[in-house]
Coordinates of C-alpha atoms in Angstrom, one line a residue:
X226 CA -63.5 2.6 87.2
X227 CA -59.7 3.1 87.3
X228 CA -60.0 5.7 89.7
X229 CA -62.2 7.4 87.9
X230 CA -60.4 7.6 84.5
X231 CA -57.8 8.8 87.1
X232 CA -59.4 11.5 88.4
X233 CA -60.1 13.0 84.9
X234 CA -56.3 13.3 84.8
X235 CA -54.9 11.6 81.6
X236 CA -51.5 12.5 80.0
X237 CA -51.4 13.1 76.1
X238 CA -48.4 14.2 73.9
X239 CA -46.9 17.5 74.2
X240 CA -48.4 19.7 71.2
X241 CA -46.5 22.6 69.3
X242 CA -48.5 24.6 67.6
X243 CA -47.6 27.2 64.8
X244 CA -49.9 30.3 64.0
X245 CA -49.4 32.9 61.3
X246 CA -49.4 35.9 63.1
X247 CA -52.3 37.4 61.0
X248 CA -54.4 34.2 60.6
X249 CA -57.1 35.3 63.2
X250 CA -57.0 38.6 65.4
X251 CA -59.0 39.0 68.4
X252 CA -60.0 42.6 69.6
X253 CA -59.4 42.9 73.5
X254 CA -62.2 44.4 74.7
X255 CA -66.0 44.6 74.4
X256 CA -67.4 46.7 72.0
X257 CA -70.9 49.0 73.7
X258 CA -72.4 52.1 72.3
X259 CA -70.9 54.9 71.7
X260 CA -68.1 52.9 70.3
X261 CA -67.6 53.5 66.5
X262 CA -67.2 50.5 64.3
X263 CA -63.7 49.6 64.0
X264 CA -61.9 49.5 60.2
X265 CA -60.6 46.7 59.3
X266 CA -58.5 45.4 56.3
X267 CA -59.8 42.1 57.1
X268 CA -62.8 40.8 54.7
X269 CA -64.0 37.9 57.1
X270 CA -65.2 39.0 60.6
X271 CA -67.0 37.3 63.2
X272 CA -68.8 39.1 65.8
X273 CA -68.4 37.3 68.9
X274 CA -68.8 37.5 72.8
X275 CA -65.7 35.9 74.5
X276 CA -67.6 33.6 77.1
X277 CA -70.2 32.5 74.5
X278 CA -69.6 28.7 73.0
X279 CA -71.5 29.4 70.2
X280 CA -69.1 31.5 69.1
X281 CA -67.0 29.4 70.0
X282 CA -68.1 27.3 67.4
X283 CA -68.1 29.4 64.4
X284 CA -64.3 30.8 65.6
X285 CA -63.2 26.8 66.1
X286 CA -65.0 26.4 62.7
X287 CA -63.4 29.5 60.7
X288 CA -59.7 28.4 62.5
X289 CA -60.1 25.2 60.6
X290 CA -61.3 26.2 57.8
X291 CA -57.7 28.4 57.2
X292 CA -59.2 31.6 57.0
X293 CA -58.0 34.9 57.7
X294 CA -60.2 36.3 60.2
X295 CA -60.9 39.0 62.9
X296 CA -63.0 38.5 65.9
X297 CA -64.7 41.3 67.8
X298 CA -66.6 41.2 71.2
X299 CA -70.1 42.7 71.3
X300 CA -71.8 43.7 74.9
X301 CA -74.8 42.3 74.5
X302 CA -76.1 44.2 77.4
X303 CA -75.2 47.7 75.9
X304 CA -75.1 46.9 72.0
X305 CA -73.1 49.8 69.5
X306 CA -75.6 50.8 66.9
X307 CA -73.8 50.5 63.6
X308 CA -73.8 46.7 64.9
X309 CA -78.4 46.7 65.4
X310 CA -78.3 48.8 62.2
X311 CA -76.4 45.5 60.6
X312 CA -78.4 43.1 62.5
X313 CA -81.8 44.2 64.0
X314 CA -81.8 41.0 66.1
X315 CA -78.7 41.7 67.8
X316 CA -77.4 37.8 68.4
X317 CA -74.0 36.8 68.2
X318 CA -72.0 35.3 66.5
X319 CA -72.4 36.9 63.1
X320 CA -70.5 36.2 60.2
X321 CA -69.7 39.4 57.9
X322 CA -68.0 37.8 55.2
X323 CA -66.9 40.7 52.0
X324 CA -70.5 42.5 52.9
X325 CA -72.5 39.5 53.9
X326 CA -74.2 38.8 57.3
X327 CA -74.3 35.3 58.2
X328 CA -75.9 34.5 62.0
X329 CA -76.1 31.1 64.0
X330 CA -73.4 29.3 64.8
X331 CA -74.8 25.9 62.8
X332 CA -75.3 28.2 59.5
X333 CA -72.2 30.1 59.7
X334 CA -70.3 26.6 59.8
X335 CA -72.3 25.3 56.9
X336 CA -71.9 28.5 55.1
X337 CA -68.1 28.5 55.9
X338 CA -67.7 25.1 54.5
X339 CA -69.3 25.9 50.9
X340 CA -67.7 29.6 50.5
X341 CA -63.8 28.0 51.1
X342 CA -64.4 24.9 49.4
X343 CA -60.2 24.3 49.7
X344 CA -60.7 22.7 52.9
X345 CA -63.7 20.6 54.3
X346 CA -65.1 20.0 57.7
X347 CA -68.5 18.2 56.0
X348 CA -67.1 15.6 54.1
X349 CA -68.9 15.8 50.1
X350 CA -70.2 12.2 50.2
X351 CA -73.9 13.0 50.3
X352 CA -74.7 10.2 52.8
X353 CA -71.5 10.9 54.9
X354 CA -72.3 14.7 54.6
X355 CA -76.5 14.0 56.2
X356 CA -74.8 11.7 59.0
X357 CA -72.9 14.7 60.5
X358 CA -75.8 16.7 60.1
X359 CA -78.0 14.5 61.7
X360 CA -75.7 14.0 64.8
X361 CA -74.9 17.0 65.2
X362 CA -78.5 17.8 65.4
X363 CA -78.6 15.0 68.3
X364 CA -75.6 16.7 69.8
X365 CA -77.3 20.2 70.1
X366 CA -79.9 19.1 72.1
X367 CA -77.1 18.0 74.9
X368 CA -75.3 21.5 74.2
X369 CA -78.9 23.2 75.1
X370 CA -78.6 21.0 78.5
X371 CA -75.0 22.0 79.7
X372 CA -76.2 25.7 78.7
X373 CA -78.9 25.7 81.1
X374 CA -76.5 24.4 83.9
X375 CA -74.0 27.0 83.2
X376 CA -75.2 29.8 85.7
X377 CA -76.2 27.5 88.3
X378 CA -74.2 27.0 91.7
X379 CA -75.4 23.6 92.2
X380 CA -77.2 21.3 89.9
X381 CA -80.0 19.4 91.9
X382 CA -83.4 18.9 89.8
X383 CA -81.1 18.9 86.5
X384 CA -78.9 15.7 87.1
X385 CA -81.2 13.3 85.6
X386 CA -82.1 15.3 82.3
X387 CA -78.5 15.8 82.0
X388 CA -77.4 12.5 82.6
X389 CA -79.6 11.6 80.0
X390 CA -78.1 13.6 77.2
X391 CA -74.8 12.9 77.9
X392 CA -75.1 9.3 77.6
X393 CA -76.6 10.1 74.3
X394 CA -73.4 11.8 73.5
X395 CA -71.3 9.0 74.8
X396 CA -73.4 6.3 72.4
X397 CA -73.4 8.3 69.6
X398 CA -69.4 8.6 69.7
X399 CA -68.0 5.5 68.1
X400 CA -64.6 6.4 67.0
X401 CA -62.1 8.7 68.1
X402 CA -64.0 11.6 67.2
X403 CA -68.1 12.0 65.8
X404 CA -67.0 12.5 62.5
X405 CA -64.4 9.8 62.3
X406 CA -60.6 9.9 62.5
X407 CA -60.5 13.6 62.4
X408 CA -63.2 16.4 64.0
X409 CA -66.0 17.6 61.9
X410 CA -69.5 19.4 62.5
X411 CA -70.5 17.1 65.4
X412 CA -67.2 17.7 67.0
X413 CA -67.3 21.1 66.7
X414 CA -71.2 21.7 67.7
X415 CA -70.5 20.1 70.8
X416 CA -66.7 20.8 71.9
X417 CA -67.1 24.3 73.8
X418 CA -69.9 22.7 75.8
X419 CA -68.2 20.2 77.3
X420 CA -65.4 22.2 78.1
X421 CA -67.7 24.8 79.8
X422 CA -69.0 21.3 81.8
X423 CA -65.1 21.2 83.1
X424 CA -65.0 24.6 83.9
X425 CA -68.0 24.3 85.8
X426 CA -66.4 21.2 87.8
X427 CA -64.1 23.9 89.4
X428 CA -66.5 25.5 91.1
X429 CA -69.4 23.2 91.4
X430 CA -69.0 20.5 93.8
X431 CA -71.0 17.6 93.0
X432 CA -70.3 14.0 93.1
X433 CA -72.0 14.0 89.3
X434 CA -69.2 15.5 87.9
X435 CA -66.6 14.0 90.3
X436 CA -67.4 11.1 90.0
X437 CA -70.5 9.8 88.0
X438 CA -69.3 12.0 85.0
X439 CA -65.8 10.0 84.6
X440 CA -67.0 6.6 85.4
X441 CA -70.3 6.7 82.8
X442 CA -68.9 8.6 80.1
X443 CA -65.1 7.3 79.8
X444 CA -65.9 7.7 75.6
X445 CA -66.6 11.7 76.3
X446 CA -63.7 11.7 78.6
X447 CA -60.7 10.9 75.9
X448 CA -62.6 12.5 73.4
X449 CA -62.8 16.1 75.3
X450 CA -59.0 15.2 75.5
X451 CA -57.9 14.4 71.8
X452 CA -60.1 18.0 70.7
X453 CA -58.3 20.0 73.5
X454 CA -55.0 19.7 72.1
X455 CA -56.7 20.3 68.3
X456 CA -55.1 23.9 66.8
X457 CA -58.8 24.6 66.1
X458 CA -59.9 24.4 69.6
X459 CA -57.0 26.2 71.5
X460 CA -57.4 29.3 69.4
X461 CA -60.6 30.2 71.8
X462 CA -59.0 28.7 74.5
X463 CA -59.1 31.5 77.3
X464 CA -57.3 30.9 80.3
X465 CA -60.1 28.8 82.7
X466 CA -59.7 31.8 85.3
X467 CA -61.6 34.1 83.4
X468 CA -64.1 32.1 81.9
X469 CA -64.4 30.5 85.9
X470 CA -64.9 34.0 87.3
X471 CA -67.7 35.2 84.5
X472 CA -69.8 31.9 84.9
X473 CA -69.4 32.5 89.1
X474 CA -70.5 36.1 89.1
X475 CA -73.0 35.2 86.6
X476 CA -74.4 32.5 88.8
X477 CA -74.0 34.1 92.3
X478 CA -75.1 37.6 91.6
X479 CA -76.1 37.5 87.9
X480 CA -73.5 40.3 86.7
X481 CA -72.4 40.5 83.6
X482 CA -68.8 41.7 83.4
X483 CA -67.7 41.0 80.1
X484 CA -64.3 42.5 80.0
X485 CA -63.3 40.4 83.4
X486 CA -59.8 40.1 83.9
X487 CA -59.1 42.2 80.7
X488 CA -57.4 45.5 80.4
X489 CA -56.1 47.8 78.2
X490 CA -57.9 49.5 75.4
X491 CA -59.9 48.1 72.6
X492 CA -57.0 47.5 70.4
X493 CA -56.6 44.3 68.0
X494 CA -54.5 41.8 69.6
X495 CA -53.6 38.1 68.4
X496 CA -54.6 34.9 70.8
X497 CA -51.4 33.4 72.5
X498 CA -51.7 29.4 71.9
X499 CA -50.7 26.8 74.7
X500 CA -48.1 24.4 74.3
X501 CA -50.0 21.4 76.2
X502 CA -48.0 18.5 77.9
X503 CA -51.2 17.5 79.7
X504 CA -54.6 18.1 79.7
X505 CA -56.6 17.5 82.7
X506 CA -59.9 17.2 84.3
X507 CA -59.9 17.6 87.9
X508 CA -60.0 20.4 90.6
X509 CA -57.8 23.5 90.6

């Protein structure tokens, strides 16, 4: 088909993208114990771990939303204890929001959306509003595929289970985006997961994703496309290296290095944004 959507290479309009400087500040480096909790004069923060696309979602979601935010990186491995005193269960992301502990990524959305009514990602139309919930349900199910895939060097005995998801995915998307002309829950539930499927393209060869991928799912294709050059999605873009690297080590000798490719100490920084002139699927 086409070359296969030529070769997951398609060309999009170049997008400029303008940040306040303070809207969203990202902490550089994990946070383990013995580390003290870091002050803030922010009143929103989301506890986060930088490969993790469920926190991707509640960061694309909070972006959206306008909000003044920080974002700070817990090692799950070796978890600060002023962050299990605030949350015994010790699962990222977590939304502190003026006192408040929000977890799981659907929630935090949802709780998001009704705490800043100014701006809406669930529409208020009741019916409108159950749809996006409902699909995005659908949608989760495919995210909880790709996750299981994620450490893997090859992915024989998971092609057919994952085949079948994604053509749910590819049904279920009817116009340019789940949620209609612009992204909403859907869109956002299931963005950082197929983004981590292109990332794992790079370093797993296999004609699925070559090839089967591109020609089967030519819906999911533009759509990864149009949300990759959204504001909201670049501001947890981080550069494919790194998030390449963690998902390699994690796969071929199960390490866990989650300050890879960082250095520097554990001082707030703010996320550089791309300018994109083309976004692309296909080797590096």
């Amino acid at each position: 088909m086409f070359k296969s959507l030529l070769i997951w290479i398609l060309c999009v309009s170049s997008v400029s993208i303008t940040v306040a400087s303070e809207s969203v500040r990202f902490a550089s480096k994990f946070l383990q114990q013995g580390d003290p909790e870091p002050s803030s004069d922010y009143i929103t923060r989301i506890y986060s771990m930088r490969f993790c696309p469920y926190c991707d979602r509640a960061i694309i979601a909070a972006y959206k939303k306008g909000i003044q935010f920080e974002v700070l990186n817990i090692n799950l491995q070796n978890k600060p204890d002023w962050f299990l005193s605030k949350h015994p269960e010790g699962t990222v992301p977590l939304l502190e929001h003026d006192g408040k502990l929000v977890p799981d990524s659907r929630v935090i959305i949802e709780y998001l959306d009704d705490a800043f009514p100014e701006t809406s990602i669930l529409p208020r139309e009741p019916y409108l509003r159950a749809k996006q919930r409902y699909d995005a349900n659908k949608l989760d199910s495919v995210c909880s595929t790709i996750q299981k895939v994620s450490y893997l060097t090859q992915l024989s005995g998971n092609i057919t289970t994952l085949a079948t998801e994604l053509a749910v995915a590819e049904k279920l998307l009817e116009t340019s985006f789940y949620s209609g002309t612009t992204p909403g829950l859907p869109d956002i539930v299931l963005y950082p997961f197929i983004h981590r499927l292109h990332v794992i393209r790079q370093f797993v060869r296999d004609s699925f994703l070559d090839d089967y991928f591109p020609n089967h799912f030519p819906k999911l294709v533009k759509w990864f496309i149009r949300m990759r050059t959204m504001p909201e999605t670049q501001v947890v873009r981080e550069p494919e290296h790194h998030l390449k690297a963690f998902l390699i080590s994690k796969a071929k000798q199960n390490a866990t290095d989650f300050d890879i490719h960082l250095s520097g100490s554990n001082i707030p920084i703010n996320r550089k944004f791309l300018n994109d002139s083309t976004v692309q699927w296909h080797n590096n």
